[in-house]
């Protein structure tokens, strides 16, 4: 099942096993000036790219444009 954008920020707590949520959150989308968002396209490649972006802070303009395109595809107007 495709993930749904989280409405809250989920961070890895100190000493907690496991990984933080890699889903883009509503706060992150607002920070990136993306106002419309819904269900994300569910592919391993997409998830992997987000993981790399979040871990290394690589929010390049081309990645943002691709994200905006994916999100607008699913948005309801």
JSON list of N, CA and C in Angstrom, two decimals:
[
{"chain": "A", "resi": 1, "resn": "UNK", "atom": "N", "xyz": [0.84, -1.19, 0.00]},
{"chain": "A", "resi": 1, "resn": "UNK", "atom": "CA", "xyz": [0.00, 0.00, 0.00]},
{"chain": "A", "resi": 1, "resn": "UNK", "atom": "C", "xyz": [0.89, 1.25, 0.00]},
{"chain": "A", "resi": 2, "resn": "UNK", "atom": "N", "xyz": [0.49, 2.22, -0.77]},
{"chain": "A", "resi": 2, "resn": "UNK", "atom": "CA", "xyz": [1.28, 3.45, -0.84]},
{"chain": "A", "resi": 2, "resn": "UNK", "atom": "C", "xyz": [1.21, 4.22, 0.47]},
{"chain": "A", "resi": 3, "resn": "UNK", "atom": "N", "xyz": [2.34, 4.82, 0.87]},
{"chain": "A", "resi": 3, "resn": "UNK", "atom": "CA", "xyz": [2.33, 5.61, 2.09]},
{"chain": "A", "resi": 3, "resn": "UNK", "atom": "C", "xyz": [1.55, 6.90, 1.91]},
{"chain": "A", "resi": 4, "resn": "UNK", "atom": "N", "xyz": [1.00, 7.40, 2.97]},
{"chain": "A", "resi": 4, "resn": "UNK", "atom": "CA", "xyz": [0.31, 8.69, 2.96]},
{"chain": "A", "resi": 4, "resn": "UNK", "atom": "C", "xyz": [1.20, 9.68, 3.69]},
{"chain": "A", "resi": 5, "resn": "UNK", "atom": "N", "xyz": [1.23, 10.90, 3.21]},
{"chain": "A", "resi": 5, "resn": "UNK", "atom": "CA", "xyz": [2.07, 11.90, 3.87]},
{"chain": "A", "resi": 5, "resn": "UNK", "atom": "C", "xyz": [1.68, 12.04, 5.34]},
{"chain": "A", "resi": 6, "resn": "UNK", "atom": "N", "xyz": [2.66, 12.04, 6.18]},
{"chain": "A", "resi": 6, "resn": "UNK", "atom": "CA", "xyz": [2.40, 12.16, 7.62]},
{"chain": "A", "resi": 6, "resn": "UNK", "atom": "C", "xyz": [2.05, 13.60, 7.96]},
{"chain": "A", "resi": 7, "resn": "UNK", "atom": "N", "xyz": [1.21, 13.77, 8.96]},
{"chain": "A", "resi": 7, "resn": "UNK", "atom": "CA", "xyz": [0.82, 15.12, 9.37]},
{"chain": "A", "resi": 7, "resn": "UNK", "atom": "C", "xyz": [1.73, 15.63, 10.48]},
{"chain": "A", "resi": 8, "resn": "UNK", "atom": "N", "xyz": [2.60, 14.75, 10.96]},
{"chain": "A", "resi": 8, "resn": "UNK", "atom": "CA", "xyz": [3.50, 15.15, 12.03]},
{"chain": "A", "resi": 8, "resn": "UNK", "atom": "C", "xyz": [4.94, 14.81, 11.68]},
{"chain": "A", "resi": 9, "resn": "UNK", "atom": "N", "xyz": [5.87, 15.42, 12.38]},
{"chain": "A", "resi": 9, "resn": "UNK", "atom": "CA", "xyz": [7.28, 15.10, 12.16]},
{"chain": "A", "resi": 9, "resn": "UNK", "atom": "C", "xyz": [7.62, 13.90, 13.04]},
{"chain": "A", "resi": 10, "resn": "UNK", "atom": "N", "xyz": [8.23, 12.92, 12.43]},
{"chain": "A", "resi": 10, "resn": "UNK", "atom": "CA", "xyz": [8.66, 11.75, 13.20]},
{"chain": "A", "resi": 10, "resn": "UNK", "atom": "C", "xyz": [10.18, 11.73, 13.16]},
{"chain": "A", "resi": 11, "resn": "UNK", "atom": "N", "xyz": [10.77, 11.80, 14.31]},
{"chain": "A", "resi": 11, "resn": "UNK", "atom": "CA", "xyz": [12.23, 11.80, 14.39]},
{"chain": "A", "resi": 11, "resn": "UNK", "atom": "C", "xyz": [12.70, 10.61, 15.22]},
{"chain": "A", "resi": 12, "resn": "UNK", "atom": "N", "xyz": [13.90, 10.20, 14.94]},
{"chain": "A", "resi": 12, "resn": "UNK", "atom": "CA", "xyz": [14.49, 9.10, 15.70]},
{"chain": "A", "resi": 12, "resn": "UNK", "atom": "C", "xyz": [14.85, 9.61, 17.09]},
{"chain": "A", "resi": 13, "resn": "UNK", "atom": "N", "xyz": [14.28, 8.99, 18.09]},
{"chain": "A", "resi": 13, "resn": "UNK", "atom": "CA", "xyz": [14.57, 9.40, 19.47]},
{"chain": "A", "resi": 13, "resn": "UNK", "atom": "C", "xyz": [15.93, 8.83, 19.89]},
{"chain": "A", "resi": 14, "resn": "UNK", "atom": "N", "xyz": [16.70, 9.58, 20.69]},
{"chain": "A", "resi": 14, "resn": "UNK", "atom": "CA", "xyz": [18.00, 9.07, 21.14]},
{"chain": "A", "resi": 14, "resn": "UNK", "atom": "C", "xyz": [17.84, 7.73, 21.86]},
{"chain": "A", "resi": 15, "resn": "UNK", "atom": "N", "xyz": [18.68, 6.79, 21.49]},
{"chain": "A", "resi": 15, "resn": "UNK", "atom": "CA", "xyz": [18.66, 5.48, 22.13]},
{"chain": "A", "resi": 15, "resn": "UNK", "atom": "C", "xyz": [17.58, 4.55, 21.62]},
{"chain": "A", "resi": 16, "resn": "UNK", "atom": "N", "xyz": [16.77, 5.00, 20.70]},
{"chain": "A", "resi": 16, "resn": "UNK", "atom": "CA", "xyz": [15.69, 4.18, 20.16]},
{"chain": "A", "resi": 16, "resn": "UNK", "atom": "C", "xyz": [16.20, 3.40, 18.95]},
{"chain": "A", "resi": 17, "resn": "UNK", "atom": "N", "xyz": [15.88, 2.13, 18.91]},
{"chain": "A", "resi": 17, "resn": "UNK", "atom": "CA", "xyz": [16.28, 1.32, 17.77]},
{"chain": "A", "resi": 17, "resn": "UNK", "atom": "C", "xyz": [15.38, 1.63, 16.59]},
{"chain": "A", "resi": 18, "resn": "UNK", "atom": "N", "xyz": [15.89, 1.39, 15.41]},
{"chain": "A", "resi": 18, "resn": "UNK", "atom": "CA", "xyz": [15.10, 1.63, 14.22]},
{"chain": "A", "resi": 18, "resn": "UNK", "atom": "C", "xyz": [15.47, 2.95, 13.57]},
{"chain": "A", "resi": 19, "resn": "UNK", "atom": "N", "xyz": [14.75, 3.25, 12.52]},
{"chain": "A", "resi": 19, "resn": "UNK", "atom": "CA", "xyz": [15.04, 4.46, 11.74]},
{"chain": "A", "resi": 19, "resn": "UNK", "atom": "C", "xyz": [13.88, 5.43, 11.84]},
{"chain": "A", "resi": 20, "resn": "UNK", "atom": "N", "xyz": [14.18, 6.72, 11.65]},
{"chain": "A", "resi": 20, "resn": "UNK", "atom": "CA", "xyz": [13.08, 7.68, 11.63]},
{"chain": "A", "resi": 20, "resn": "UNK", "atom": "C", "xyz": [12.24, 7.49, 10.38]},
{"chain": "A", "resi": 21, "resn": "UNK", "atom": "N", "xyz": [11.04, 8.00, 10.40]},
{"chain": "A", "resi": 21, "resn": "UNK", "atom": "CA", "xyz": [10.18, 7.94, 9.22]},
{"chain": "A", "resi": 21, "resn": "UNK", "atom": "C", "xyz": [10.83, 8.71, 8.09]},
{"chain": "A", "resi": 22, "resn": "UNK", "atom": "N", "xyz": [10.83, 8.14, 6.90]},
{"chain": "A", "resi": 22, "resn": "UNK", "atom": "CA", "xyz": [11.42, 8.81, 5.75]},
{"chain": "A", "resi": 22, "resn": "UNK", "atom": "C", "xyz": [10.36, 9.46, 4.87]},
{"chain": "A", "resi": 23, "resn": "UNK", "atom": "N", "xyz": [9.10, 9.40, 5.31]},
{"chain": "A", "resi": 23, "resn": "UNK", "atom": "CA", "xyz": [8.04, 10.02, 4.52]},
{"chain": "A", "resi": 23, "resn": "UNK", "atom": "C", "xyz": [8.11, 11.54, 4.65]},
{"chain": "A", "resi": 24, "resn": "UNK", "atom": "N", "xyz": [7.89, 12.25, 3.55]},
{"chain": "A", "resi": 24, "resn": "UNK", "atom": "CA", "xyz": [7.82, 13.71, 3.65]},
{"chain": "A", "resi": 24, "resn": "UNK", "atom": "C", "xyz": [6.63, 14.09, 4.53]},
{"chain": "A", "resi": 25, "resn": "UNK", "atom": "N", "xyz": [6.83, 15.02, 5.43]},
{"chain": "A", "resi": 25, "resn": "UNK", "atom": "CA", "xyz": [5.75, 15.44, 6.32]},
{"chain": "A", "resi": 25, "resn": "UNK", "atom": "C", "xyz": [5.08, 16.70, 5.80]},
{"chain": "A", "resi": 26, "resn": "UNK", "atom": "N", "xyz": [3.94, 17.02, 6.35]},
{"chain": "A", "resi": 26, "resn": "UNK", "atom": "CA", "xyz": [3.24, 18.24, 5.96]},
{"chain": "A", "resi": 26, "resn": "UNK", "atom": "C", "xyz": [4.12, 19.45, 6.20]},
{"chain": "A", "resi": 27, "resn": "UNK", "atom": "N", "xyz": [4.83, 19.47, 7.33]},
{"chain": "A", "resi": 27, "resn": "UNK", "atom": "CA", "xyz": [5.71, 20.60, 7.64]},
{"chain": "A", "resi": 27, "resn": "UNK", "atom": "C", "xyz": [6.82, 20.72, 6.61]},
{"chain": "A", "resi": 28, "resn": "UNK", "atom": "N", "xyz": [7.38, 19.59, 6.19]},
{"chain": "A", "resi": 28, "resn": "UNK", "atom": "CA", "xyz": [8.43, 19.62, 5.18]},
{"chain": "A", "resi": 28, "resn": "UNK", "atom": "C", "xyz": [7.88, 20.15, 3.86]},
{"chain": "A", "resi": 29, "resn": "UNK", "atom": "N", "xyz": [6.71, 19.69, 3.47]},
{"chain": "A", "resi": 29, "resn": "UNK", "atom": "CA", "xyz": [6.11, 20.16, 2.22]},
{"chain": "A", "resi": 29, "resn": "UNK", "atom": "C", "xyz": [5.86, 21.67, 2.27]},
{"chain": "A", "resi": 30, "resn": "UNK", "atom": "N", "xyz": [5.40, 22.17, 3.41]},
{"chain": "A", "resi": 30, "resn": "UNK", "atom": "CA", "xyz": [5.19, 23.61, 3.54]},
{"chain": "A", "resi": 30, "resn": "UNK", "atom": "C", "xyz": [6.51, 24.36, 3.44]},
{"chain": "A", "resi": 31, "resn": "UNK", "atom": "N", "xyz": [7.55, 23.80, 4.05]},
{"chain": "A", "resi": 31, "resn": "UNK", "atom": "CA", "xyz": [8.86, 24.44, 4.00]},
{"chain": "A", "resi": 31, "resn": "UNK", "atom": "C", "xyz": [9.38, 24.49, 2.56]},
{"chain": "A", "resi": 32, "resn": "UNK", "atom": "N", "xyz": [9.02, 23.48, 1.77]},
{"chain": "A", "resi": 32, "resn": "UNK", "atom": "CA", "xyz": [9.45, 23.43, 0.37]},
{"chain": "A", "resi": 32, "resn": "UNK", "atom": "C", "xyz": [8.47, 24.16, -0.54]},
{"chain": "A", "resi": 33, "resn": "UNK", "atom": "N", "xyz": [7.50, 24.84, 0.07]},
{"chain": "A", "resi": 33, "resn": "UNK", "atom": "CA", "xyz": [6.49, 25.62, -0.64]},
{"chain": "A", "resi": 33, "resn": "UNK", "atom": "C", "xyz": [5.63, 24.77, -1.57]},
{"chain": "A", "resi": 34, "resn": "UNK", "atom": "N", "xyz": [5.30, 23.58, -1.11]},
{"chain": "A", "resi": 34, "resn": "UNK", "atom": "CA", "xyz": [4.38, 22.72, -1.84]},
{"chain": "A", "resi": 34, "resn": "UNK", "atom": "C", "xyz": [3.08, 22.72, -1.06]},
{"chain": "A", "resi": 35, "resn": "UNK", "atom": "N", "xyz": [2.04, 23.28, -1.63]},
{"chain": "A", "resi": 35, "resn": "UNK", "atom": "CA", "xyz": [0.79, 23.47, -0.88]},
{"chain": "A", "resi": 35, "resn": "UNK", "atom": "C", "xyz": [-0.20, 22.32, -1.04]},
{"chain": "A", "resi": 36, "resn": "UNK", "atom": "N", "xyz": [-0.12, 21.62, -2.15]},
{"chain": "A", "resi": 36, "resn": "UNK", "atom": "CA", "xyz": [-1.07, 20.53, -2.37]},
{"chain": "A", "resi": 36, "resn": "UNK", "atom": "C", "xyz": [-0.33, 19.21, -2.30]},
{"chain": "A", "resi": 37, "resn": "UNK", "atom": "N", "xyz": [-0.83, 18.31, -1.46]},
{"chain": "A", "resi": 37, "resn": "UNK", "atom": "CA", "xyz": [-0.20, 16.99, -1.41]},
{"chain": "A", "resi": 37, "resn": "UNK", "atom": "C", "xyz": [-1.23, 15.95, -1.00]},
{"chain": "A", "resi": 38, "resn": "UNK", "atom": "N", "xyz": [-1.02, 14.72, -1.45]},
{"chain": "A", "resi": 38, "resn": "UNK", "atom": "CA", "xyz": [-1.93, 13.63, -1.12]},
{"chain": "A", "resi": 38, "resn": "UNK", "atom": "C", "xyz": [-1.13, 12.34, -1.07]},
{"chain": "A", "resi": 39, "resn": "UNK", "atom": "N", "xyz": [-1.63, 11.29, -1.67]},
{"chain": "A", "resi": 39, "resn": "UNK", "atom": "CA", "xyz": [-0.94, 10.00, -1.65]},
{"chain": "A", "resi": 39, "resn": "UNK", "atom": "C", "xyz": [0.25, 10.04, -2.61]},
{"chain": "A", "resi": 40, "resn": "UNK", "atom": "N", "xyz": [1.38, 9.51, -2.15]},
{"chain": "A", "resi": 40, "resn": "UNK", "atom": "CA", "xyz": [2.62, 9.53, -2.94]},
{"chain": "A", "resi": 40, "resn": "UNK", "atom": "C", "xyz": [2.65, 8.31, -3.85]},
{"chain": "A", "resi": 41, "resn": "UNK", "atom": "N", "xyz": [3.23, 8.49, -5.03]},
{"chain": "A", "resi": 41, "resn": "UNK", "atom": "CA", "xyz": [3.46, 7.37, -5.92]},
{"chain": "A", "resi": 41, "resn": "UNK", "atom": "C", "xyz": [4.37, 6.37, -5.20]},
{"chain": "A", "resi": 42, "resn": "UNK", "atom": "N", "xyz": [4.00, 5.12, -5.23]},
{"chain": "A", "resi": 42, "resn": "UNK", "atom": "CA", "xyz": [4.66, 4.12, -4.39]},
{"chain": "A", "resi": 42, "resn": "UNK", "atom": "C", "xyz": [5.66, 3.30, -5.22]},
{"chain": "A", "resi": 43, "resn": "UNK", "atom": "N", "xyz": [6.92, 3.71, -5.21]},
{"chain": "A", "resi": 43, "resn": "UNK", "atom": "CA", "xyz": [7.95, 2.95, -5.91]},
{"chain": "A", "resi": 43, "resn": "UNK", "atom": "C", "xyz": [9.19, 2.88, -5.04]},
{"chain": "A", "resi": 44, "resn": "UNK", "atom": "N", "xyz": [9.94, 1.81, -5.18]},
{"chain": "A", "resi": 44, "resn": "UNK", "atom": "CA", "xyz": [11.18, 1.67, -4.40]},
{"chain": "A", "resi": 44, "resn": "UNK", "atom": "C", "xyz": [12.17, 2.77, -4.76]},
{"chain": "A", "resi": 45, "resn": "UNK", "atom": "N", "xyz": [12.24, 3.12, -6.04]},
{"chain": "A", "resi": 45, "resn": "UNK", "atom": "CA", "xyz": [13.17, 4.16, -6.47]},
{"chain": "A", "resi": 45, "resn": "UNK", "atom": "C", "xyz": [12.84, 5.49, -5.80]},
{"chain": "A", "resi": 46, "resn": "UNK", "atom": "N", "xyz": [11.57, 5.84, -5.77]},
{"chain": "A", "resi": 46, "resn": "UNK", "atom": "CA", "xyz": [11.15, 7.10, -5.16]},
{"chain": "A", "resi": 46, "resn": "UNK", "atom": "C", "xyz": [11.52, 7.12, -3.69]},
{"chain": "A", "resi": 47, "resn": "UNK", "atom": "N", "xyz": [11.22, 6.02, -2.97]},
{"chain": "A", "resi": 47, "resn": "UNK", "atom": "CA", "xyz": [11.52, 5.93, -1.54]},
{"chain": "A", "resi": 47, "resn": "UNK", "atom": "C", "xyz": [13.02, 6.03, -1.31]},
{"chain": "A", "resi": 48, "resn": "UNK", "atom": "N", "xyz": [13.80, 5.36, -2.16]},
{"chain": "A", "resi": 48, "resn": "UNK", "atom": "CA", "xyz": [15.26, 5.39, -2.03]},
{"chain": "A", "resi": 48, "resn": "UNK", "atom": "C", "xyz": [15.79, 6.80, -2.24]},
{"chain": "A", "resi": 49, "resn": "UNK", "atom": "N", "xyz": [15.27, 7.51, -3.23]},
{"chain": "A", "resi": 49, "resn": "UNK", "atom": "CA", "xyz": [15.71, 8.88, -3.47]},
{"chain": "A", "resi": 49, "resn": "UNK", "atom": "C", "xyz": [15.39, 9.78, -2.29]},
{"chain": "A", "resi": 50, "resn": "UNK", "atom": "N", "xyz": [14.23, 9.60, -1.68]},
{"chain": "A", "resi": 50, "resn": "UNK", "atom": "CA", "xyz": [13.88, 10.40, -0.50]},
{"chain": "A", "resi": 50, "resn": "UNK", "atom": "C", "xyz": [14.82, 10.09, 0.65]},
{"chain": "A", "resi": 51, "resn": "UNK", "atom": "N", "xyz": [15.15, 8.80, 0.82]},
{"chain": "A", "resi": 51, "resn": "UNK", "atom": "CA", "xyz": [16.05, 8.41, 1.90]},
{"chain": "A", "resi": 51, "resn": "UNK", "atom": "C", "xyz": [17.40, 9.09, 1.72]},
{"chain": "A", "resi": 52, "resn": "UNK", "atom": "N", "xyz": [17.94, 9.06, 0.52]},
{"chain": "A", "resi": 52, "resn": "UNK", "atom": "CA", "xyz": [19.22, 9.72, 0.25]},
{"chain": "A", "resi": 52, "resn": "UNK", "atom": "C", "xyz": [19.12, 11.22, 0.49]},
{"chain": "A", "resi": 53, "resn": "UNK", "atom": "N", "xyz": [18.04, 11.82, 0.02]},
{"chain": "A", "resi": 53, "resn": "UNK", "atom": "CA", "xyz": [17.85, 13.26, 0.16]},
{"chain": "A", "resi": 53, "resn": "UNK", "atom": "C", "xyz": [17.78, 13.67, 1.62]},
{"chain": "A", "resi": 54, "resn": "UNK", "atom": "N", "xyz": [17.01, 12.91, 2.42]},
{"chain": "A", "resi": 54, "resn": "UNK", "atom": "CA", "xyz": [16.85, 13.26, 3.83]},
{"chain": "A", "resi": 54, "resn": "UNK", "atom": "C", "xyz": [18.14, 13.04, 4.61]},
{"chain": "A", "resi": 55, "resn": "UNK", "atom": "N", "xyz": [18.85, 11.95, 4.32]},
{"chain": "A", "resi": 55, "resn": "UNK", "atom": "CA", "xyz": [20.07, 11.65, 5.06]},
{"chain": "A", "resi": 55, "resn": "UNK", "atom": "C", "xyz": [21.17, 12.64, 4.75]},
{"chain": "A", "resi": 56, "resn": "UNK", "atom": "N", "xyz": [21.24, 13.10, 3.53]},
{"chain": "A", "resi": 56, "resn": "UNK", "atom": "CA", "xyz": [22.35, 13.97, 3.13]},
{"chain": "A", "resi": 56, "resn": "UNK", "atom": "C", "xyz": [21.93, 15.42, 2.91]},
{"chain": "A", "resi": 57, "resn": "UNK", "atom": "N", "xyz": [20.66, 15.72, 3.13]},
{"chain": "A", "resi": 57, "resn": "UNK", "atom": "CA", "xyz": [20.20, 17.10, 2.97]},
{"chain": "A", "resi": 57, "resn": "UNK", "atom": "C", "xyz": [20.26, 17.59, 1.54]},
{"chain": "A", "resi": 58, "resn": "UNK", "atom": "N", "xyz": [20.06, 16.70, 0.59]},
{"chain": "A", "resi": 58, "resn": "UNK", "atom": "CA", "xyz": [20.17, 17.08, -0.82]},
{"chain": "A", "resi": 58, "resn": "UNK", "atom": "C", "xyz": [18.80, 17.46, -1.39]},
{"chain": "A", "resi": 59, "resn": "UNK", "atom": "N", "xyz": [18.40, 18.69, -1.15]},
{"chain": "A", "resi": 59, "resn": "UNK", "atom": "CA", "xyz": [17.13, 19.16, -1.70]},
{"chain": "A", "resi": 59, "resn": "UNK", "atom": "C", "xyz": [17.45, 20.09, -2.87]},
{"chain": "A", "resi": 60, "resn": "UNK", "atom": "N", "xyz": [17.72, 19.51, -4.00]},
{"chain": "A", "resi": 60, "resn": "UNK", "atom": "CA", "xyz": [18.08, 20.30, -5.18]},
{"chain": "A", "resi": 60, "resn": "UNK", "atom": "C", "xyz": [16.81, 20.69, -5.93]},
{"chain": "A", "resi": 61, "resn": "UNK", "atom": "N", "xyz": [16.92, 21.75, -6.70]},
{"chain": "A", "resi": 61, "resn": "UNK", "atom": "CA", "xyz": [15.75, 22.28, -7.41]},
{"chain": "A", "resi": 61, "resn": "UNK", "atom": "C", "xyz": [15.11, 21.22, -8.31]},
{"chain": "A", "resi": 62, "resn": "UNK", "atom": "N", "xyz": [15.91, 20.43, -9.00]},
{"chain": "A", "resi": 62, "resn": "UNK", "atom": "CA", "xyz": [15.35, 19.41, -9.88]},
{"chain": "A", "resi": 62, "resn": "UNK", "atom": "C", "xyz": [14.57, 18.37, -9.08]},
{"chain": "A", "resi": 63, "resn": "UNK", "atom": "N", "xyz": [15.06, 18.03, -7.90]},
{"chain": "A", "resi": 63, "resn": "UNK", "atom": "CA", "xyz": [14.35, 17.07, -7.07]},
{"chain": "A", "resi": 63, "resn": "UNK", "atom": "C", "xyz": [13.04, 17.66, -6.57]},
{"chain": "A", "resi": 64, "resn": "UNK", "atom": "N", "xyz": [13.07, 18.94, -6.23]},
{"chain": "A", "resi": 64, "resn": "UNK", "atom": "CA", "xyz": [11.85, 19.59, -5.75]},
{"chain": "A", "resi": 64, "resn": "UNK", "atom": "C", "xyz": [10.81, 19.67, -6.86]},
{"chain": "A", "resi": 65, "resn": "UNK", "atom": "N", "xyz": [11.26, 19.96, -8.08]},
{"chain": "A", "resi": 65, "resn": "UNK", "atom": "CA", "xyz": [10.33, 20.02, -9.21]},
{"chain": "A", "resi": 65, "resn": "UNK", "atom": "C", "xyz": [9.70, 18.65, -9.46]},
{"chain": "A", "resi": 66, "resn": "UNK", "atom": "N", "xyz": [10.50, 17.60, -9.36]},
{"chain": "A", "resi": 66, "resn": "UNK", "atom": "CA", "xyz": [9.99, 16.25, -9.56]},
{"chain": "A", "resi": 66, "resn": "UNK", "atom": "C", "xyz": [8.99, 15.90, -8.46]},
{"chain": "A", "resi": 67, "resn": "UNK", "atom": "N", "xyz": [9.30, 16.29, -7.23]},
{"chain": "A", "resi": 67, "resn": "UNK", "atom": "CA", "xyz": [8.39, 16.03, -6.12]},
{"chain": "A", "resi": 67, "resn": "UNK", "atom": "C", "xyz": [7.08, 16.79, -6.30]},
{"chain": "A", "resi": 68, "resn": "UNK", "atom": "N", "xyz": [7.17, 18.05, -6.67]},
{"chain": "A", "resi": 68, "resn": "UNK", "atom": "CA", "xyz": [5.97, 18.86, -6.89]},
{"chain": "A", "resi": 68, "resn": "UNK", "atom": "C", "xyz": [5.11, 18.24, -7.99]},
{"chain": "A", "resi": 69, "resn": "UNK", "atom": "N", "xyz": [5.76, 17.74, -9.04]},
{"chain": "A", "resi": 69, "resn": "UNK", "atom": "CA", "xyz": [5.05, 17.11, -10.14]},
{"chain": "A", "resi": 69, "resn": "UNK", "atom": "C", "xyz": [4.32, 15.86, -9.66]},
{"chain": "A", "resi": 70, "resn": "UNK", "atom": "N", "xyz": [5.00, 15.02, -8.89]},
{"chain": "A", "resi": 70, "resn": "UNK", "atom": "CA", "xyz": [4.39, 13.80, -8.36]},
{"chain": "A", "resi": 70, "resn": "UNK", "atom": "C", "xyz": [3.21, 14.13, -7.46]},
{"chain": "A", "resi": 71, "resn": "UNK", "atom": "N", "xyz": [3.39, 15.12, -6.59]},
{"chain": "A", "resi": 71, "resn": "UNK", "atom": "CA", "xyz": [2.33, 15.46, -5.64]},
{"chain": "A", "resi": 71, "resn": "UNK", "atom": "C", "xyz": [1.13, 16.08, -6.34]},
{"chain": "A", "resi": 72, "resn": "UNK", "atom": "N", "xyz": [1.37, 16.93, -7.33]},
{"chain": "A", "resi": 72, "resn": "UNK", "atom": "CA", "xyz": [0.25, 17.56, -8.03]},
{"chain": "A", "resi": 72, "resn": "UNK", "atom": "C", "xyz": [-0.54, 16.54, -8.85]},
{"chain": "A", "resi": 73, "resn": "UNK", "atom": "N", "xyz": [0.13, 15.47, -9.29]},
{"chain": "A", "resi": 73, "resn": "UNK", "atom": "CA", "xyz": [-0.53, 14.41, -10.03]},
{"chain": "A", "resi": 73, "resn": "UNK", "atom": "C", "xyz": [-1.65, 13.79, -9.20]},
{"chain": "A", "resi": 74, "resn": "UNK", "atom": "N", "xyz": [-1.42, 13.68, -7.88]},
{"chain": "A", "resi": 74, "resn": "UNK", "atom": "CA", "xyz": [-2.39, 13.04, -7.00]},
{"chain": "A", "resi": 74, "resn": "UNK", "atom": "C", "xyz": [-3.32, 14.02, -6.30]},
{"chain": "A", "resi": 75, "resn": "UNK", "atom": "N", "xyz": [-3.07, 15.31, -6.43]},
{"chain": "A", "resi": 75, "resn": "UNK", "atom": "CA", "xyz": [-3.87, 16.28, -5.68]},
{"chain": "A", "resi": 75, "resn": "UNK", "atom": "C", "xyz": [-5.26, 16.41, -6.30]},
{"chain": "A", "resi": 76, "resn": "UNK", "atom": "N", "xyz": [-6.20, 16.76, -5.46]},
{"chain": "A", "resi": 76, "resn": "UNK", "atom": "CA", "xyz": [-7.56, 17.00, -5.95]},
{"chain": "A", "resi": 76, "resn": "UNK", "atom": "C", "xyz": [-7.78, 18.50, -6.03]},
{"chain": "A", "resi": 77, "resn": "UNK", "atom": "N", "xyz": [-8.33, 18.93, -7.11]},
{"chain": "A", "resi": 77, "resn": "UNK", "atom": "CA", "xyz": [-8.53, 20.37, -7.30]},
{"chain": "A", "resi": 77, "resn": "UNK", "atom": "C", "xyz": [-10.00, 20.66, -7.35]}
]
